[in-house]
Amino acid sequence: GAVVSQHPSRVICKSGTSVKIECRSLDFQATTMFWYRQFPKQSLMLMATSNEGSKATYEQGVEKDKFLINHASLTLSTLTVTSAHPEDSSFYICSARTSGGNEQFFGPGTRLTVL
Amino acid sequence: KQEVTQIPAALSVPEGENLVLNCSFTDSAIYNLQWFRQDPGKGLTSLLLIQSSQREQTSGRLNASLDKSSGRSTLYIAASQPGDSATYLCAVRDSSYKLIFGSGTRLLVRP
């Protein structure tokens, strides 16, 4: 089956620093990638959708200048949390879909803790 | 706006029981519905995907049904095992092709 990886799996940083999370599709070309965040005991909330080579489309309420998304290739998307604060602490999950694909494949998630 | 609700929020059953998890959605204009499993601190594992034209899908001890007109889906787990303990998420792909998630059902199967 299709595999999506994320790196790092866990990161702890100080308030005010920036953190980059990578999402890779290992055995397929992902024309579209999605970034979700999940707070404890809550469901996944879509943050943004990115298509390879295009600017990301952000959901309402998500600050595009704070959560920078780059989808430079068909196998890699990155999410950079700029000037992170404790309220940004969450579980970030990426997902990938092929062109015309019916199914999304999810990465294992990245636990971000901002002190 | 599409909203997905899952009931119950949490469920505890003894090993061996058959159980049903419920999912409802407010807008019947969906492309498909998917059930996922999420273990604590982990990502999502896809269990079953039902296209809008289908009524049910089966995989091993799992059976998922879809009644699009009434906005309901159920996930049936037969002969539950402690290894089935996890959070089960229902998600619909809405008319804008986005995947909208429910808040999940946390299942505990007691040995």
Coordinates of C-alpha atoms in Angstrom, one line a residue:
Chain A
G1 CA 0.0 0.0 0.0
A2 CA 0.9 3.7 -0.3
V3 CA 3.2 4.9 2.4
V4 CA 3.5 8.4 3.8
S5 CA 6.3 9.3 6.2
Q6 CA 6.8 12.3 8.5
H7 CA 9.9 13.7 10.1
P8 CA 10.4 14.3 12.9
S9 CA 8.0 12.2 14.8
R10 CA 8.4 14.3 17.9
V11 CA 9.8 17.8 18.5
I12 CA 10.2 20.0 21.5
C13 CA 11.1 23.6 21.1
K14 CA 11.3 26.9 22.9
S15 CA 8.7 29.6 22.4
G16 CA 9.6 31.9 19.5
T17 CA 11.5 29.4 17.5
S18 CA 10.5 28.0 14.1
V19 CA 9.9 24.3 13.5
K20 CA 9.9 22.5 10.1
I21 CA 8.0 19.2 9.6
E22 CA 8.6 17.1 6.5
C23 CA 6.0 14.9 4.8
R24 CA 7.1 12.4 2.1
S25 CA 5.2 10.0 -0.1
L26 CA 7.5 7.1 -0.4
D27 CA 6.1 5.0 -3.2
F28 CA 3.8 7.2 -5.1
Q29 CA 3.6 10.7 -6.5
A30 CA 1.4 13.0 -4.4
T31 CA 0.0 15.8 -6.5
T32 CA -2.0 17.0 -3.5
M33 CA -1.0 17.0 0.1
F34 CA -3.0 18.0 3.1
W35 CA -2.0 19.2 6.6
Y36 CA -4.1 18.5 9.6
R37 CA -3.8 19.3 13.3
Q38 CA -5.3 17.3 16.1
F39 CA -5.7 18.5 19.7
P40 CA -6.0 15.8 22.5
K41 CA -9.2 13.8 22.3
Q42 CA -10.4 15.8 19.3
S43 CA -10.7 15.1 15.7
L44 CA -8.5 16.1 12.8
M45 CA -9.0 19.6 11.5
L46 CA -7.8 20.5 8.0
M47 CA -5.3 23.3 8.0
A48 CA -4.4 23.6 4.4
T49 CA -4.3 21.9 1.0
S50 CA -1.3 22.1 -1.3
N51 CA -0.8 21.1 -4.9
E52 CA 2.7 20.5 -6.2
G53 CA 4.2 23.7 -7.6
S54 CA 1.3 25.9 -6.4
K55 CA 0.6 28.0 -3.3
A56 CA -1.3 26.3 -0.5
T57 CA -4.9 26.9 0.1
Y58 CA -5.6 27.6 3.8
E59 CA -8.7 26.9 5.7
Q60 CA -10.6 29.7 7.4
G61 CA -8.9 30.7 10.6
V62 CA -5.5 29.3 9.8
E63 CA -2.8 31.9 9.5
K64 CA -0.8 31.4 6.3
D65 CA 2.1 33.6 7.6
K66 CA 2.4 31.4 10.7
F67 CA 2.1 28.0 9.0
L68 CA 4.2 28.1 5.9
I69 CA 3.6 25.2 3.5
N70 CA 5.9 24.3 0.6
H71 CA 5.1 21.5 -1.8
A72 CA 8.1 21.8 -4.1
S73 CA 8.1 18.2 -5.5
L74 CA 5.7 15.4 -6.1
T75 CA 7.0 13.5 -3.0
L76 CA 7.7 16.2 -0.5
S77 CA 5.7 18.8 1.4
T78 CA 6.9 20.8 4.4
L79 CA 5.1 22.6 7.1
T80 CA 7.0 25.3 9.0
V81 CA 5.5 26.7 12.2
T82 CA 7.0 30.1 12.5
S83 CA 7.6 31.8 15.9
A84 CA 5.9 28.9 17.7
H85 CA 4.0 29.5 20.9
P86 CA 2.7 27.0 23.5
E87 CA -0.8 27.2 21.9
D88 CA 0.7 25.7 18.8
S89 CA 1.5 22.5 20.6
S90 CA -0.5 19.8 18.9
F91 CA -0.3 16.7 16.8
Y92 CA 0.3 17.5 13.1
I93 CA -0.6 14.9 10.5
C94 CA 0.0 15.1 6.8
S95 CA -1.9 13.2 4.1
A96 CA -1.2 12.7 0.4
R97 CA -3.3 11.9 -2.6
T98 CA -2.4 11.0 -6.2
S99 CA -3.8 12.9 -9.2
G100 CA -7.4 11.8 -9.6
G101 CA -7.0 9.6 -6.6
N102 CA -10.0 8.6 -4.5
E103 CA -8.2 7.8 -1.3
Q104 CA -5.9 9.8 1.0
F105 CA -3.0 8.2 2.7
F106 CA -1.9 9.5 6.1
G107 CA 1.5 10.0 7.7
P108 CA 2.2 8.8 11.3
G109 CA 2.0 12.3 12.7
T110 CA 4.4 14.8 14.4
R111 CA 4.0 15.7 18.1
L112 CA 5.0 19.3 18.6
T113 CA 5.5 20.6 22.1
V114 CA 6.3 24.3 22.5
L115 CA 7.7 25.2 25.9
Chain B
K1 CA -21.5 23.2 5.9
Q2 CA -20.9 19.4 6.3
E3 CA -20.8 18.2 9.9
V4 CA -19.9 14.6 11.0
T5 CA -21.0 13.2 14.3
Q6 CA -20.0 10.0 15.9
I7 CA -21.8 8.2 18.7
P8 CA -20.9 7.0 21.2
A9 CA -17.8 9.1 22.1
A10 CA -16.5 6.2 24.1
L11 CA -17.3 2.5 24.4
S12 CA -16.1 -0.2 26.7
V13 CA -17.0 -3.8 26.0
P14 CA -15.8 -7.3 27.1
E15 CA -13.8 -9.3 24.7
G16 CA -15.8 -11.3 22.2
E17 CA -18.8 -9.0 21.9
N18 CA -20.1 -7.7 18.6
L19 CA -20.4 -4.0 18.5
V20 CA -21.6 -1.1 16.3
L21 CA -20.2 2.3 16.0
N22 CA -22.3 5.1 14.5
C23 CA -21.5 8.0 12.2
S24 CA -23.9 10.6 10.9
F25 CA -23.4 13.5 8.4
T26 CA -25.6 16.5 7.6
D27 CA -25.1 16.8 3.9
S28 CA -25.8 13.7 1.7
A29 CA -23.8 15.1 -1.2
I30 CA -20.7 13.1 -0.6
Y31 CA -18.3 11.3 -2.8
N32 CA -17.4 8.6 -0.3
L33 CA -17.1 7.7 3.4
Q34 CA -14.1 6.3 5.1
W35 CA -13.5 4.6 8.4
F36 CA -10.1 4.9 10.1
R37 CA -8.4 3.6 13.1
Q38 CA -6.1 5.7 15.3
D39 CA -3.9 4.3 18.0
P40 CA -2.8 6.7 20.8
G41 CA -0.2 9.1 19.5
K42 CA -0.2 7.6 16.1
G43 CA -1.4 8.4 12.6
L44 CA -4.5 7.0 10.8
T45 CA -4.9 3.6 9.4
S46 CA -7.6 3.3 6.7
L47 CA -10.0 0.4 7.5
L48 CA -12.8 0.7 4.9
L49 CA -13.8 3.1 2.1
I50 CA -17.4 3.1 0.8
Q51 CA -18.1 4.9 -2.4
S52 CA -21.3 7.0 -2.5
S53 CA -22.9 4.4 -4.8
Q54 CA -22.2 1.5 -2.5
R55 CA -24.2 0.2 0.4
E56 CA -21.5 -1.6 2.4
Q57 CA -17.9 -2.8 2.5
T58 CA -16.4 -5.7 4.4
S59 CA -12.9 -6.6 5.5
G60 CA -12.4 -9.5 7.8
R61 CA -14.3 -8.9 11.1
L62 CA -15.3 -5.4 10.0
N63 CA -18.3 -4.4 8.0
A64 CA -19.3 -0.8 7.2
S65 CA -22.6 0.3 5.8
L66 CA -23.7 3.5 4.2
D67 CA -27.2 5.0 3.9
K68 CA -26.4 8.2 2.0
S69 CA -30.0 9.5 1.9
S70 CA -30.4 9.4 5.7
G71 CA -26.8 10.5 6.3
R72 CA -25.7 7.5 8.3
S73 CA -23.0 4.9 8.4
T74 CA -22.2 2.2 10.8
L75 CA -19.1 0.2 11.5
Y76 CA -19.8 -3.3 12.8
I77 CA -17.0 -5.2 14.5
A78 CA -17.5 -8.8 15.1
A79 CA -16.0 -10.9 17.9
S80 CA -14.1 -7.9 19.4
Q81 CA -10.6 -8.4 20.7
P82 CA -8.4 -6.4 23.0
G83 CA -6.2 -5.5 20.0
D84 CA -9.2 -3.7 18.5
S85 CA -8.9 -1.0 21.3
A86 CA -8.3 2.3 19.6
T87 CA -10.1 5.4 18.4
Y88 CA -12.3 4.9 15.3
L89 CA -12.8 7.9 13.1
C90 CA -15.4 8.4 10.4
A91 CA -14.8 10.8 7.5
V92 CA -16.8 11.9 4.5
R93 CA -15.4 13.4 1.3
D94 CA -17.7 16.3 0.8
S95 CA -18.8 18.2 -2.4
S96 CA -15.6 20.2 -2.3
Y97 CA -13.6 17.0 -2.2
K98 CA -12.4 17.7 1.3
L99 CA -12.3 15.0 3.9
I100 CA -14.4 16.0 6.9
F101 CA -13.8 14.0 10.1
G102 CA -16.0 13.1 13.0
S103 CA -14.7 13.4 16.6
G104 CA -14.2 9.7 16.9
T105 CA -15.3 6.8 19.1
R106 CA -12.7 5.6 21.7
L107 CA -13.1 1.9 22.0
L108 CA -11.8 -0.3 24.8
V109 CA -12.1 -4.0 24.6
R110 CA -11.5 -5.6 28.0
P111 CA -9.9 -9.0 28.2

